[in-house]
Short mmCIF file of C-alpha atoms in Angstrom, two decimals:
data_model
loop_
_atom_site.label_atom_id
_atom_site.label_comp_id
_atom_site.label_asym_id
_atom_site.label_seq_id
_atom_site.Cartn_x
_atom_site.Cartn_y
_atom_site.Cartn_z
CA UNK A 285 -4.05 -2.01 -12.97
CA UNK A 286 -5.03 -4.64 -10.41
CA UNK A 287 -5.05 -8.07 -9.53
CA UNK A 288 -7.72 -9.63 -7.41
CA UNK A 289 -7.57 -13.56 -6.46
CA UNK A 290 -11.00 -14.28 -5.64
CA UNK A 291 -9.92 -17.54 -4.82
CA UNK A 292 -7.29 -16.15 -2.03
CA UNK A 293 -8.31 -16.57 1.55
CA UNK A 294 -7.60 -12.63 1.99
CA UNK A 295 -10.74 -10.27 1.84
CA UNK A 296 -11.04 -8.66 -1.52
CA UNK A 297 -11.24 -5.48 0.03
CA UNK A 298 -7.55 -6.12 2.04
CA UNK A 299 -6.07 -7.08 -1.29
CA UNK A 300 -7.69 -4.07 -2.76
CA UNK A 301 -6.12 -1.84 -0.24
CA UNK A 302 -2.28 -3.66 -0.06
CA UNK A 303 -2.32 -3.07 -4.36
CA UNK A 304 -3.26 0.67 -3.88
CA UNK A 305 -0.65 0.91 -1.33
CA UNK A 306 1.51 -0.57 -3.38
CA UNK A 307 0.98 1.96 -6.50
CA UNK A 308 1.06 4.76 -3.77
CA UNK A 309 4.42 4.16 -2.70
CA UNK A 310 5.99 3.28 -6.15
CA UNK A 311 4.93 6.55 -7.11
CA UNK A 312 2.63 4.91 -10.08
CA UNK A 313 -0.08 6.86 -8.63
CA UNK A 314 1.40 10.27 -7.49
CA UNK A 315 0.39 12.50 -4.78
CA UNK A 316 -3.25 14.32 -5.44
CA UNK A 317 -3.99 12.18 -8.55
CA UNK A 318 -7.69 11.14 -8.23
CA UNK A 319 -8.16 7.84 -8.10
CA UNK A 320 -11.07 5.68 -10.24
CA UNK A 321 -14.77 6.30 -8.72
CA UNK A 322 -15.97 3.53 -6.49
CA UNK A 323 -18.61 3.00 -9.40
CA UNK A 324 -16.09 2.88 -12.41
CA UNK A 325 -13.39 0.50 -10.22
CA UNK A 326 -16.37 -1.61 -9.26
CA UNK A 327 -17.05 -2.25 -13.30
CA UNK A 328 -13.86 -2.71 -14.22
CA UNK A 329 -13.47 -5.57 -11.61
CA UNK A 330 -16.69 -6.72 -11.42
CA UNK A 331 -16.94 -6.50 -7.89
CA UNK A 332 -19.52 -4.93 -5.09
CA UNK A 333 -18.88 -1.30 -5.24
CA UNK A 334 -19.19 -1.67 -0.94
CA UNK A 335 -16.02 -3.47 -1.32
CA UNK A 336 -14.37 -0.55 -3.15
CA UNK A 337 -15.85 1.92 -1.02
CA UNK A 338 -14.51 -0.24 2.05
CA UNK A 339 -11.18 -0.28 1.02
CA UNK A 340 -10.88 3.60 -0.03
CA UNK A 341 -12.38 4.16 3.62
CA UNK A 342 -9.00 1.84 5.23
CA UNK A 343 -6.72 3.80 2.83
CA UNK A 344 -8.27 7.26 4.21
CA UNK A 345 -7.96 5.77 7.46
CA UNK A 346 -4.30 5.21 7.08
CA UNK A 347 -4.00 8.32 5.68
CA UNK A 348 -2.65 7.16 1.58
CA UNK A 349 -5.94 8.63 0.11
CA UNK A 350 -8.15 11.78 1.11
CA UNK A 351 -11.38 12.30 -0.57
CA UNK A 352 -13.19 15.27 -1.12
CA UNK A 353 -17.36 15.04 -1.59
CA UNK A 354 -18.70 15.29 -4.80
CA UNK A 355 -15.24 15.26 -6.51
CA UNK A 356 -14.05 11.75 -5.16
CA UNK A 357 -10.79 10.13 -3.71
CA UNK A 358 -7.16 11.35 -4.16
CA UNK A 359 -3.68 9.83 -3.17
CA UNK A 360 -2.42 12.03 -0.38
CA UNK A 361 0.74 13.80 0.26
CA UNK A 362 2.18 11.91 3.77
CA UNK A 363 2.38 14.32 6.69
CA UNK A 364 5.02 14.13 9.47
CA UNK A 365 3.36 12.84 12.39
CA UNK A 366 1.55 10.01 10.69
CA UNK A 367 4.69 9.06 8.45
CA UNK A 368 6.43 8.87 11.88
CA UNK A 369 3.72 6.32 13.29
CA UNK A 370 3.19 4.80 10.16
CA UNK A 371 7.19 4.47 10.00
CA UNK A 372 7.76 3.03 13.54
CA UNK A 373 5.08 -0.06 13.26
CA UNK A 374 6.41 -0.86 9.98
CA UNK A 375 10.07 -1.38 11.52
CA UNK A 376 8.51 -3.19 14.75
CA UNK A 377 7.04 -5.46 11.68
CA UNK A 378 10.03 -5.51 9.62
CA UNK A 379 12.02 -6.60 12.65
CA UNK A 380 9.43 -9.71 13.14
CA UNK A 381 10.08 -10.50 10.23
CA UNK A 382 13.56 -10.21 9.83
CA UNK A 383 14.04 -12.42 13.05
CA UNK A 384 11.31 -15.08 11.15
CA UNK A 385 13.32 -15.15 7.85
CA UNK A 386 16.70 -15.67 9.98
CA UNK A 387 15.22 -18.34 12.44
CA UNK A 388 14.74 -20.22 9.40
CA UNK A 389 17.69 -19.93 7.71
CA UNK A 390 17.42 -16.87 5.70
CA UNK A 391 21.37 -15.11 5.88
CA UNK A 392 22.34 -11.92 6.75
CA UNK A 393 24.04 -11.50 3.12
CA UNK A 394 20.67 -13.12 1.31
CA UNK A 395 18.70 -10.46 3.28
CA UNK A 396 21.22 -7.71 2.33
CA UNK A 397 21.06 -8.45 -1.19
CA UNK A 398 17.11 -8.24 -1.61
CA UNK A 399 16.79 -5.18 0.15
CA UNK A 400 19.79 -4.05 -2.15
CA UNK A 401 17.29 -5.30 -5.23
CA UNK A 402 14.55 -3.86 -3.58
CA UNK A 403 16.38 -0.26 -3.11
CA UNK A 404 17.49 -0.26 -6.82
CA UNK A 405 14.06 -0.71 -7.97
CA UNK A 406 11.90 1.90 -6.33
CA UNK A 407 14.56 4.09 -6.14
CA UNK A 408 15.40 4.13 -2.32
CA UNK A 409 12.87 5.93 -0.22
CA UNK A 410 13.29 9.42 1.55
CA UNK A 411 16.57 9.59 1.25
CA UNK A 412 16.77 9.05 -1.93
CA UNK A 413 14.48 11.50 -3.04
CA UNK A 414 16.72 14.36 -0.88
CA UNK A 415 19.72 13.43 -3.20
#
Protein backbone atom coordinates (compact mmCIF):
# COMPACT_ATOMS: atom_id res chain seq x y z
CA UNK A 1 0.00 0.00 0.00
CA UNK A 2 2.93 2.38 0.55
CA UNK A 3 6.23 3.27 -0.34
CA UNK A 4 8.62 4.90 2.04
CA UNK A 5 12.36 5.89 0.86
CA UNK A 6 14.12 6.11 3.99
CA UNK A 7 16.94 7.13 2.12
CA UNK A 8 14.95 10.32 0.54
CA UNK A 9 15.82 13.67 1.97
CA UNK A 10 11.88 14.20 2.58
CA UNK A 11 10.57 13.49 6.22
CA UNK A 12 8.98 10.12 6.43
CA UNK A 13 6.08 11.59 7.85
CA UNK A 14 5.67 14.21 4.53
CA UNK A 15 5.98 11.19 2.29
CA UNK A 16 3.53 9.45 4.49
CA UNK A 17 1.05 12.18 4.12
CA UNK A 18 1.64 13.04 -0.01
CA UNK A 19 0.89 8.79 -0.51
CA UNK A 20 -2.37 9.08 1.60
CA UNK A 21 -3.27 12.03 -0.35
CA UNK A 22 -2.61 10.40 -3.17
CA UNK A 23 -5.00 7.22 -2.42
CA UNK A 24 -7.57 9.90 -1.18
CA UNK A 25 -7.96 11.54 -4.34
CA UNK A 26 -7.75 8.42 -6.65
CA UNK A 27 -10.59 7.27 -4.82
CA UNK A 28 -8.47 3.96 -3.66
CA UNK A 29 -9.44 4.90 -0.28
CA UNK A 30 -13.09 6.26 -0.44
CA UNK A 31 -14.78 8.73 1.64
CA UNK A 32 -15.45 7.45 5.50
CA UNK A 33 -13.32 4.26 5.02
CA UNK A 34 -11.20 3.95 8.22
CA UNK A 35 -7.91 4.01 7.68
CA UNK A 36 -5.07 1.43 9.39
CA UNK A 37 -4.47 2.28 13.31
CA UNK A 38 -1.38 4.28 13.95
CA UNK A 39 -0.20 0.97 15.77
CA UNK A 40 -0.99 -1.56 12.87
CA UNK A 41 0.56 1.08 9.99
CA UNK A 42 3.52 1.52 12.30
CA UNK A 43 4.15 -2.57 12.06
CA UNK A 44 3.58 -2.91 8.77
CA UNK A 45 6.30 -0.26 7.98
CA UNK A 46 8.38 -0.62 10.67
CA UNK A 47 8.40 2.82 11.56
CA UNK A 48 7.82 5.11 14.93
CA UNK A 49 4.17 5.05 15.41
CA UNK A 50 4.81 9.23 16.31
CA UNK A 51 5.55 9.42 12.72
CA UNK A 52 2.19 7.88 11.76
CA UNK A 53 0.38 9.71 14.26
CA UNK A 54 2.17 12.98 12.85
CA UNK A 55 1.16 12.54 9.55
CA UNK A 56 -2.68 11.53 10.28
CA UNK A 57 -2.59 14.86 12.47
CA UNK A 58 -1.33 17.04 8.86
CA UNK A 59 -4.00 15.06 6.92
CA UNK A 60 -6.76 16.13 9.65
CA UNK A 61 -5.28 19.39 9.46
CA UNK A 62 -5.87 19.66 5.79
CA UNK A 63 -8.99 18.31 6.22
CA UNK A 64 -8.48 14.51 3.92
CA UNK A 65 -8.95 12.48 7.21
CA UNK A 66 -11.23 13.06 10.41
CA UNK A 67 -10.83 10.85 13.32
CA UNK A 68 -13.14 9.97 15.83
CA UNK A 69 -11.68 8.79 19.58
CA UNK A 70 -11.66 5.40 20.38
CA UNK A 71 -12.75 4.31 16.85
CA UNK A 72 -9.72 5.87 14.89
CA UNK A 73 -9.09 7.87 11.58
CA UNK A 74 -11.37 8.04 8.47
CA UNK A 75 -10.94 9.63 4.91
CA UNK A 76 -13.28 12.59 4.87
CA UNK A 77 -15.89 13.75 2.55
CA UNK A 78 -14.37 17.47 1.21
CA UNK A 79 -16.58 20.36 2.24
CA UNK A 80 -17.07 23.56 0.18
CA UNK A 81 -15.21 26.16 1.82
CA UNK A 82 -12.04 24.19 2.38
CA UNK A 83 -12.19 22.53 -1.23
CA UNK A 84 -12.38 26.21 -2.35
CA UNK A 85 -9.07 27.15 -0.36
CA UNK A 86 -7.60 23.99 -0.84
CA UNK A 87 -8.51 24.52 -4.73
CA UNK A 88 -7.14 28.12 -5.10
CA UNK A 89 -3.41 27.40 -3.58
CA UNK A 90 -3.20 24.40 -5.63
CA UNK A 91 -3.74 26.56 -8.95
CA UNK A 92 -1.39 29.49 -7.51
CA UNK A 93 1.07 26.22 -7.34
CA UNK A 94 0.12 24.71 -10.49
CA UNK A 95 0.70 28.05 -12.19
CA UNK A 96 4.46 28.11 -10.63
CA UNK A 97 4.89 25.35 -11.97
CA UNK A 98 3.54 25.56 -15.21
CA UNK A 99 5.65 28.83 -15.80
CA UNK A 100 8.91 26.51 -14.37
CA UNK A 101 8.22 23.61 -16.83
CA UNK A 102 7.80 26.30 -19.80
CA UNK A 103 10.90 28.48 -18.82
CA UNK A 104 12.69 25.41 -19.45
CA UNK A 105 11.45 24.26 -22.41
CA UNK A 106 8.52 22.21 -21.55
CA UNK A 107 5.66 23.06 -24.68
CA UNK A 108 2.37 24.06 -24.48
CA UNK A 109 1.29 20.78 -26.54
CA UNK A 110 3.77 18.42 -24.18
CA UNK A 111 1.92 20.00 -21.20
CA UNK A 112 -1.51 19.48 -22.88
CA UNK A 113 -0.91 15.99 -23.54
CA UNK A 114 0.07 14.89 -19.84
CA UNK A 115 -2.67 16.55 -18.31
CA UNK A 116 -4.76 14.80 -21.17
CA UNK A 117 -2.96 11.35 -19.72
CA UNK A 118 -3.43 12.48 -16.43
CA UNK A 119 -7.39 13.24 -16.97
CA UNK A 120 -7.89 9.77 -18.63
CA UNK A 121 -6.48 8.05 -15.74
CA UNK A 122 -8.24 9.27 -12.64
CA UNK A 123 -11.12 9.91 -14.44
CA UNK A 124 -11.24 13.81 -14.58
CA UNK A 125 -12.09 15.43 -11.30
CA UNK A 126 -15.45 17.22 -10.34
CA UNK A 127 -16.62 17.49 -13.41
CA UNK A 128 -16.31 14.40 -14.29
CA UNK A 129 -18.00 12.89 -11.58
CA UNK A 130 -21.31 15.39 -12.45
CA UNK A 131 -21.43 13.63 -15.93
Amino acid sequence: MFELDIRSRKPIYEQLVERLKELIITEVLKIDEQLPSVRTLAQQLTINPNTIQKAYRELEIQGYIYSIKGKGSFVSSANDSQNTEKLHKVKNDLIKLLSEAMYLGVTAEELITIIEELQASIGGGIEHDQN
